[in-house]
C-alpha positions as a printed Julia matrix, in Angstrom:
414×3 Matrix{Float64}:
  -0.02   0.06   -0.04
   1.16   3.54   -0.85
   2.68   5.56    1.97
   0.43   8.7     2.54
   2.81  11.9     2.41
   3.3   13.35    5.68
   1.45  16.79    5.21
   0.08  18.85    8.43
  -2.87  21.02    8.84
  -3.55  23.32   11.87
  -6.2   25.63   13.29
  -6.19  27.51   16.48
  -9.2   29.43   18.2
  -9.29  32.17   20.57
  -8.34  32.55   23.35
  -5.22  30.31   22.23
  -5.17  32.58   18.89
  -4.77  35.82   19.46
  -7.15  39.21   19.27
 -10.21  36.92   18.18
  -8.93  35.66   15.28
  -9.02  32.1    13.99
  -5.68  30.96   12.74
  -5.41  28.02   10.02
  -2.23  26.73    8.31
  -1.38  23.82    6.01
   1.98  22.46    4.67
   1.34  20.46    1.4
   3.92  17.49    1.38
   3.87  16.22   -2.44
   6.35  14.51   -4.61
   9.68  16.57   -4.78
   9.46  17.72   -8.48
   5.85  18.51   -8.59
   4.86  22.12   -9.06
   2.13  23.83   -7.05
   0.58  27.1    -8.61
  -1.84  29.6    -6.94
  -5.07  30.47   -8.81
  -7.94  32.61   -8.09
 -11.5   31.94   -9.68
 -14.09  34.52   -9.34
 -17.69  33.68   -8.32
 -19.71  32.7   -11.44
 -23.49  31.54  -12.7
 -23.76  28.31  -14.52
 -26.25  27.36  -17.16
 -28.99  24.97  -15.91
 -27.69  21.08  -16.62
 -24.25  22.15  -17.12
 -21.25  20.01  -15.96
 -17.92  20.59  -14.2
 -14.88  18.51  -15.3
 -13.03  17.81  -12.17
  -9.58  16.03  -12.44
 -10.68  12.46  -13.81
 -14.53  12.61  -14.05
 -17.33  15.17  -14.91
 -20.36  16.05  -12.29
 -23.2   18.18  -12.5
 -22.62  21.91  -11.96
 -24.4   23.96   -9.37
 -26.22  27.24  -10.43
 -23.54  29.49   -8.72
 -19.99  29.17   -7.45
 -18.35  31.25   -5.12
 -14.96  33.12   -5.64
 -11.96  31.06   -4.52
  -8.43  31.18   -4.41
  -6.6   27.79   -4.23
  -2.92  26.27   -4.12
  -2.9   23.16   -6.27
  -0.7   20.54   -7.98
  -0.38  22.13  -11.48
  -1.71  19.15  -13.32
  -5.11  18.44  -11.58
  -8.41  20.3   -11.34
  -8.97  20.17   -7.61
  -6.91  22.04   -4.74
  -4.54  20.87   -1.66
  -5.85  23.85    0.15
  -7.81  27.35   -0.29
 -10.08  29.74    0.7
 -13.38  30.93   -0.58
 -15.0   34.71   -0.34
 -17.14  33.72    2.63
 -14.13  33.06    4.9
 -14.18  29.12    4.54
 -10.85  27.53    4.32
 -10.18  23.79    3.44
  -7.2   21.72    3.59
  -6.94  17.71    2.58
  -4.74  15.06    3.89
  -3.84  11.64    1.88
  -4.55   9.06    4.83
  -3.65   5.54    4.89
  -6.55   3.23    6.38
  -7.05  -0.58    6.77
  -9.42  -0.34    3.69
  -7.08   0.3     0.52
  -8.28   3.29   -1.51
  -9.98   2.84   -4.93
  -7.82   2.97   -8.02
 -10.9    3.31  -10.16
 -10.86   6.93  -11.4
 -13.62   8.89   -9.24
 -13.43  12.36   -7.45
  -9.86  12.9    -5.84
  -9.85  14.4    -2.31
  -8.46  17.38   -3.78
 -11.36  17.64   -6.08
 -13.55  17.82   -3.13
 -11.46  20.58   -1.39
 -12.26  22.75   -4.46
 -16.23  21.63   -4.71
 -16.28  22.55   -0.98
 -14.98  25.87   -1.58
 -17.19  26.7    -4.4
 -20.19  25.45   -2.73
 -20.19  25.9     0.84
 -20.76  29.41    2.57
 -19.8   27.89    6.05
 -17.68  25.3     7.07
 -20.86  23.11    7.95
 -22.01  23.57    4.37
 -18.58  22.77    2.66
 -18.81  19.47    4.92
 -22.1   18.45    3.56
 -21.28  19.39    0.2
 -18.19  16.92    0.24
 -20.07  14.06    1.95
 -22.97  14.17   -0.43
 -20.69  14.25   -3.4
 -18.55  11.23   -1.61
 -21.79   9.57   -1.44
 -22.7   10.22   -4.98
 -19.54   9.83   -7.11
 -16.9    8.14   -4.74
 -13.41   8.86   -4.45
 -10.57   7.18   -6.32
  -7.79   7.48   -8.87
  -4.05   8.49   -8.91
  -2.79  11.07   -6.51
   0.4   11.57   -8.33
   1.32  12.57  -11.96
   3.05   8.95  -12.28
   2.6    6.52  -15.08
   4.25   3.7   -13.49
   2.16   3.27  -10.45
  -1.38   4.19   -9.09
  -1.06   5.93   -5.64
  -4.38   6.3    -4.48
  -5.5    7.12   -0.7
  -8.55   7.93    1.35
  -8.95  11.39    2.44
  -9.28  13.43    5.65
 -10.34  17.28    5.43
  -9.73  20.41    8.05
 -12.8   22.75    7.21
 -12.84  26.16    8.63
 -14.59  29.32    9.27
 -14.66  32.32   11.42
 -16.24  30.27   14.16
 -15.84  26.75   14.0
 -13.76  23.91   12.18
 -14.88  20.48   11.18
 -12.43  17.59   11.09
 -13.71  15.32    8.33
 -12.44  11.72    7.94
 -13.29   9.15    5.36
 -12.87   5.62    4.18
 -14.41   5.26    0.42
 -17.99   6.63    0.87
 -18.08   6.2     4.75
 -17.21   9.28    6.81
 -17.42  10.8    10.4
 -16.73  14.27   11.48
 -15.73  16.07   14.71
 -16.8   19.8    15.24
 -14.0   22.07   16.59
 -14.78  25.38   18.49
 -11.86  25.85   20.74
  -8.19  25.12   21.42
  -5.84  23.97   18.85
  -6.47  21.05   16.08
  -3.89  19.07   14.05
  -4.54  16.55   11.21
  -1.81  14.6     9.44
  -1.62  11.54    7.37
  -3.21   9.23   10.03
  -6.69   8.98   11.14
  -7.44  11.09   14.29
 -11.1   10.97   15.38
 -11.55   8.46   18.33
 -15.07   8.4    20.09
 -16.18  12.0    19.66
 -17.83  12.3    16.58
 -20.48  14.97   16.12
 -21.8   13.56   12.42
 -21.02  10.23   10.71
 -22.47   8.23    7.91
 -25.58   6.45    8.76
 -24.16   2.98    7.58
 -20.57   3.63    9.15
 -20.69   1.32   12.13
 -22.83  -1.45   10.44
 -20.09  -1.17    7.63
 -17.32  -1.49   10.01
 -19.04  -4.57   11.94
 -19.7   -6.36    8.45
 -16.12  -6.02    7.73
 -15.14  -7.7    11.23
 -13.33  -4.57   12.39
 -15.67  -3.8    15.25
 -17.85  -6.22   17.67
 -20.7   -3.81   18.05
 -20.23  -4.12   21.66
 -16.97  -2.23   22.65
 -17.04   1.67   22.39
 -16.74   2.5    18.77
 -13.35   4.42   18.21
 -13.04   5.41   14.5
  -9.19   5.59   14.44
  -8.9    2.34   16.19
 -11.45   0.61   13.85
 -10.27   2.21   10.68
  -6.45   2.42   11.02
  -4.26  -0.02    9.45
  -2.84  -2.74   11.72
   0.57  -1.56   12.01
  -0.37   2.23   12.68
   0.49   4.32   15.7
  -2.49   6.6    16.0
  -0.86   9.1    18.29
   2.09   9.9    16.35
   1.07  13.25   14.92
   4.29  15.29   15.45
   2.98  18.4    14.45
   0.23  18.58   17.27
   2.79  19.43   19.81
   4.42  21.89   17.73
   1.45  24.02   18.26
   0.18  23.11   21.39
   3.6   23.89   23.26
   3.52  27.4    22.11
   3.14  29.45   25.21
   2.31  32.82   23.54
  -1.08  33.48   21.92
  -0.96  32.19   18.5
  -0.51  34.37   15.83
   0.02  34.38   12.02
   3.73  34.52   12.56
   3.48  31.6    15.23
   1.57  29.56   12.33
   4.39  30.33    9.77
   7.12  29.45   12.07
   5.46  26.22   12.85
   5.18  25.3     9.17
   8.88  26.11    8.66
   9.93  23.74   11.3
  12.1   20.7     9.79
  13.16  19.38   13.27
   9.55  18.68   14.07
   8.72  17.06   10.81
   6.12  19.44    9.98
   8.33  20.71    7.22
   9.28  17.89    5.17
  11.98  17.6     2.99
  13.05  13.99    2.47
  14.26  11.48   -0.59
  10.87  11.37   -1.79
   8.67  14.22   -0.47
   9.02  17.94   -0.21
   6.71  20.69    1.28
   6.05  21.92   -2.22
   3.29  24.67   -0.95
   2.09  26.01    2.37
  -0.93  28.54    3.36
  -1.74  30.47    6.49
  -5.09  32.09    7.02
  -6.19  34.58    9.47
 -10.14  34.64    9.9
 -11.41  37.22   12.21
 -14.37  36.13   14.32
 -15.41  40.11   13.89
 -17.07  39.9    10.41
 -16.46  43.91    9.78
 -12.7   42.73    9.29
 -11.58  40.97    6.21
 -10.01  37.51    6.24
  -6.46  37.3     4.95
  -4.74  34.4     3.1
  -1.18  33.88    2.79
   0.26  31.81    0.19
   3.98  30.79   -0.73
   3.33  29.07   -4.28
   6.83  27.86   -3.83
   8.5   24.89   -2.55
   9.96  24.82    1.33
   8.35  27.46    3.5
  11.56  27.72    5.43
  12.95  29.25    2.12
   9.8   30.89    0.7
   7.9   34.08    1.32
   4.11  34.06    2.59
   2.4   36.62    0.44
  -0.93  37.91    1.53
  -4.42  37.9    -0.52
  -7.7   39.45    0.36
 -11.06  38.95   -1.53
 -12.42  41.87   -3.24
 -14.72  42.15   -6.33
 -11.79  43.02   -8.49
  -8.93  40.9    -7.7
  -6.01  41.24  -10.07
  -5.3   37.96  -11.58
  -1.29  36.64  -11.27
  -0.13  34.68  -14.37
   3.14  34.73  -12.9
   2.1   32.25  -10.22
   0.04  30.05  -12.78
   1.6   27.21  -14.55
   1.44  26.71  -18.29
  -1.78  25.36  -19.77
  -1.64  22.51  -21.9
  -5.62  22.37  -22.78
  -6.68  18.82  -24.32
  -3.07  17.9   -24.91
  -2.07  17.87  -21.34
  -0.71  14.42  -20.7
  -2.83  14.48  -17.59
  -6.12  14.51  -19.48
  -5.44  12.17  -22.19
  -5.76   8.25  -21.59
  -3.47   6.44  -20.81
  -2.44   9.3   -18.56
   0.83  10.69  -17.58
   2.99   9.36  -20.61
   4.98  12.67  -20.49
   5.64  14.94  -17.97
   5.57  18.81  -19.4
   7.35  21.33  -17.88
   4.63  23.04  -15.36
   7.12  25.33  -13.73
   5.62  29.09  -13.56
   7.58  32.15  -13.44
   7.41  32.64   -9.68
   8.7   29.03   -9.29
  11.55  29.46  -11.73
  12.86  32.69   -9.96
  12.68  30.8    -6.83
  14.49  27.75   -7.99
  17.59  30.12   -8.25
  16.89  31.61   -4.8
  16.58  27.92   -3.06
  20.09  27.1    -4.61
  21.62  29.99   -3.15
  20.16  29.22    0.23
  21.01  25.9     0.3
  24.7   26.67   -0.15
  24.41  28.6     3.17
  27.35  31.13    2.62
  27.22  34.84    3.12
  25.1   35.23    0.04
  22.69  33.01    1.38
  22.25  34.4     4.95
  21.89  37.53    3.23
  19.34  36.63    0.66
  17.52  34.82    3.54
  17.45  38.2     5.62
  15.89  39.99    2.94
  13.39  37.49    2.11
  12.1   37.79    5.74
  12.03  41.37    5.84
   9.8   41.21    2.51
   7.64  39.11    4.12
   7.52  41.09    7.63
   6.47  44.21    5.63
   3.51  42.32    4.3
   2.66  40.93    7.69
   2.74  44.38    9.48
   0.95  46.05    6.64
  -1.83  43.27    7.01
  -1.98  43.58   10.81
  -2.68  47.54   10.08
  -5.57  46.47    8.2
  -6.91  44.17   11.0
  -6.55  46.74   13.61
  -7.97  49.67   11.6
 -11.77  50.24   11.86
 -11.68  51.71    8.46
 -12.3   49.68    5.24
  -8.92  48.97    3.16
  -8.48  50.67   -0.1
 -10.02  48.3    -2.61
  -7.98  48.85   -5.61
  -4.87  48.36   -3.51
  -6.35  45.27   -1.97
  -7.23  43.71   -5.33
  -3.5   43.91   -6.42
  -2.11  42.84   -3.37
  -1.24  39.2    -4.18
  -0.05  40.5    -7.94
   2.25  43.14   -6.72
   3.98  40.86   -3.99
   4.67  38.11   -6.49
   5.91  40.7    -9.0
   8.25  42.09   -6.12
   9.56  38.76   -5.18
  10.5   37.88   -8.91
  12.18  41.25   -9.39
  14.05  40.84   -6.09
  15.34  37.14   -7.13
  16.18  38.46  -10.68
């Protein structure tokens, strides 16, 4: 069975998080050479009976989809993580379970992230969207752009809005979910739900019994029932990274946790790399805007977190988007993945130079790192001012925000 990549995803609620803010963060661990792009899609109305083409299958479209910003592996339709205009954030984890995931092409967990964002105005609505599509279409297919082998996984999700989060864990079409409204929560590539489940598939327990995984007499513990026999359910290293923070958790705290290689939260191994990262801050006071930070580049310890705010007129950022190959894309043709096109976008290419300099670690590398952190700090401080102000931000400036940050970063690397 394929080993799920060791990604981590976090949320912190007040009072553990500072100033009435909900703070969300995710590291996306993927194959080392995979490129992620950051893409914005505006809200849209759709014709009756129209279809939406996901990574492998088409499904019925809804009358209206919300505006979203997502970070995704450039070859697929869905998203590893992202946010919508209503302050909903979702991230996905591939998980290894007792039941192998289907190799048959269906919806990917990453497709369900995007569908939840496009269709849900709250975390609970997004949860309902995901589980109903899971029931209808199932999940399955290759998680990697790899012709030699099919890597398929079950999925778990962290779905967050300004007031609550839902941890959703799935096995085929079966699922369970826990509501979280306080403290900190971490999910990784292992099942985490135990006996506290606030919603579940009506046939979940019968299914577990039919497989001989649960007697029906013991207390029903989701992780114990569905985890692989050799799993150690409590080794989510990332959980300690956030929980041991003594100060109130801020955007900077979350960024620091995502950059931490010693804890295993930031992956840089032979097979996997943290190929992109995101942090979102969701003020519980609805008069303040939600702010979403994306790297769009690998290894958060060597990347700049750049802010994005939803407004009506967001400037698109082609420099953080991969080339489009249309119907000729090897990911869309069957048999799939017979070639691997160059999916690097302009930001990724510029950042490759920076990574090489930083890895050498000499004086030039130390200087470069210092300047990168300074650029990031300026962005963080400007966003703190927006959150602290009672005035609405300048919409024209905010609409260009992510574009300007990407542009500055590329110019700086050149």
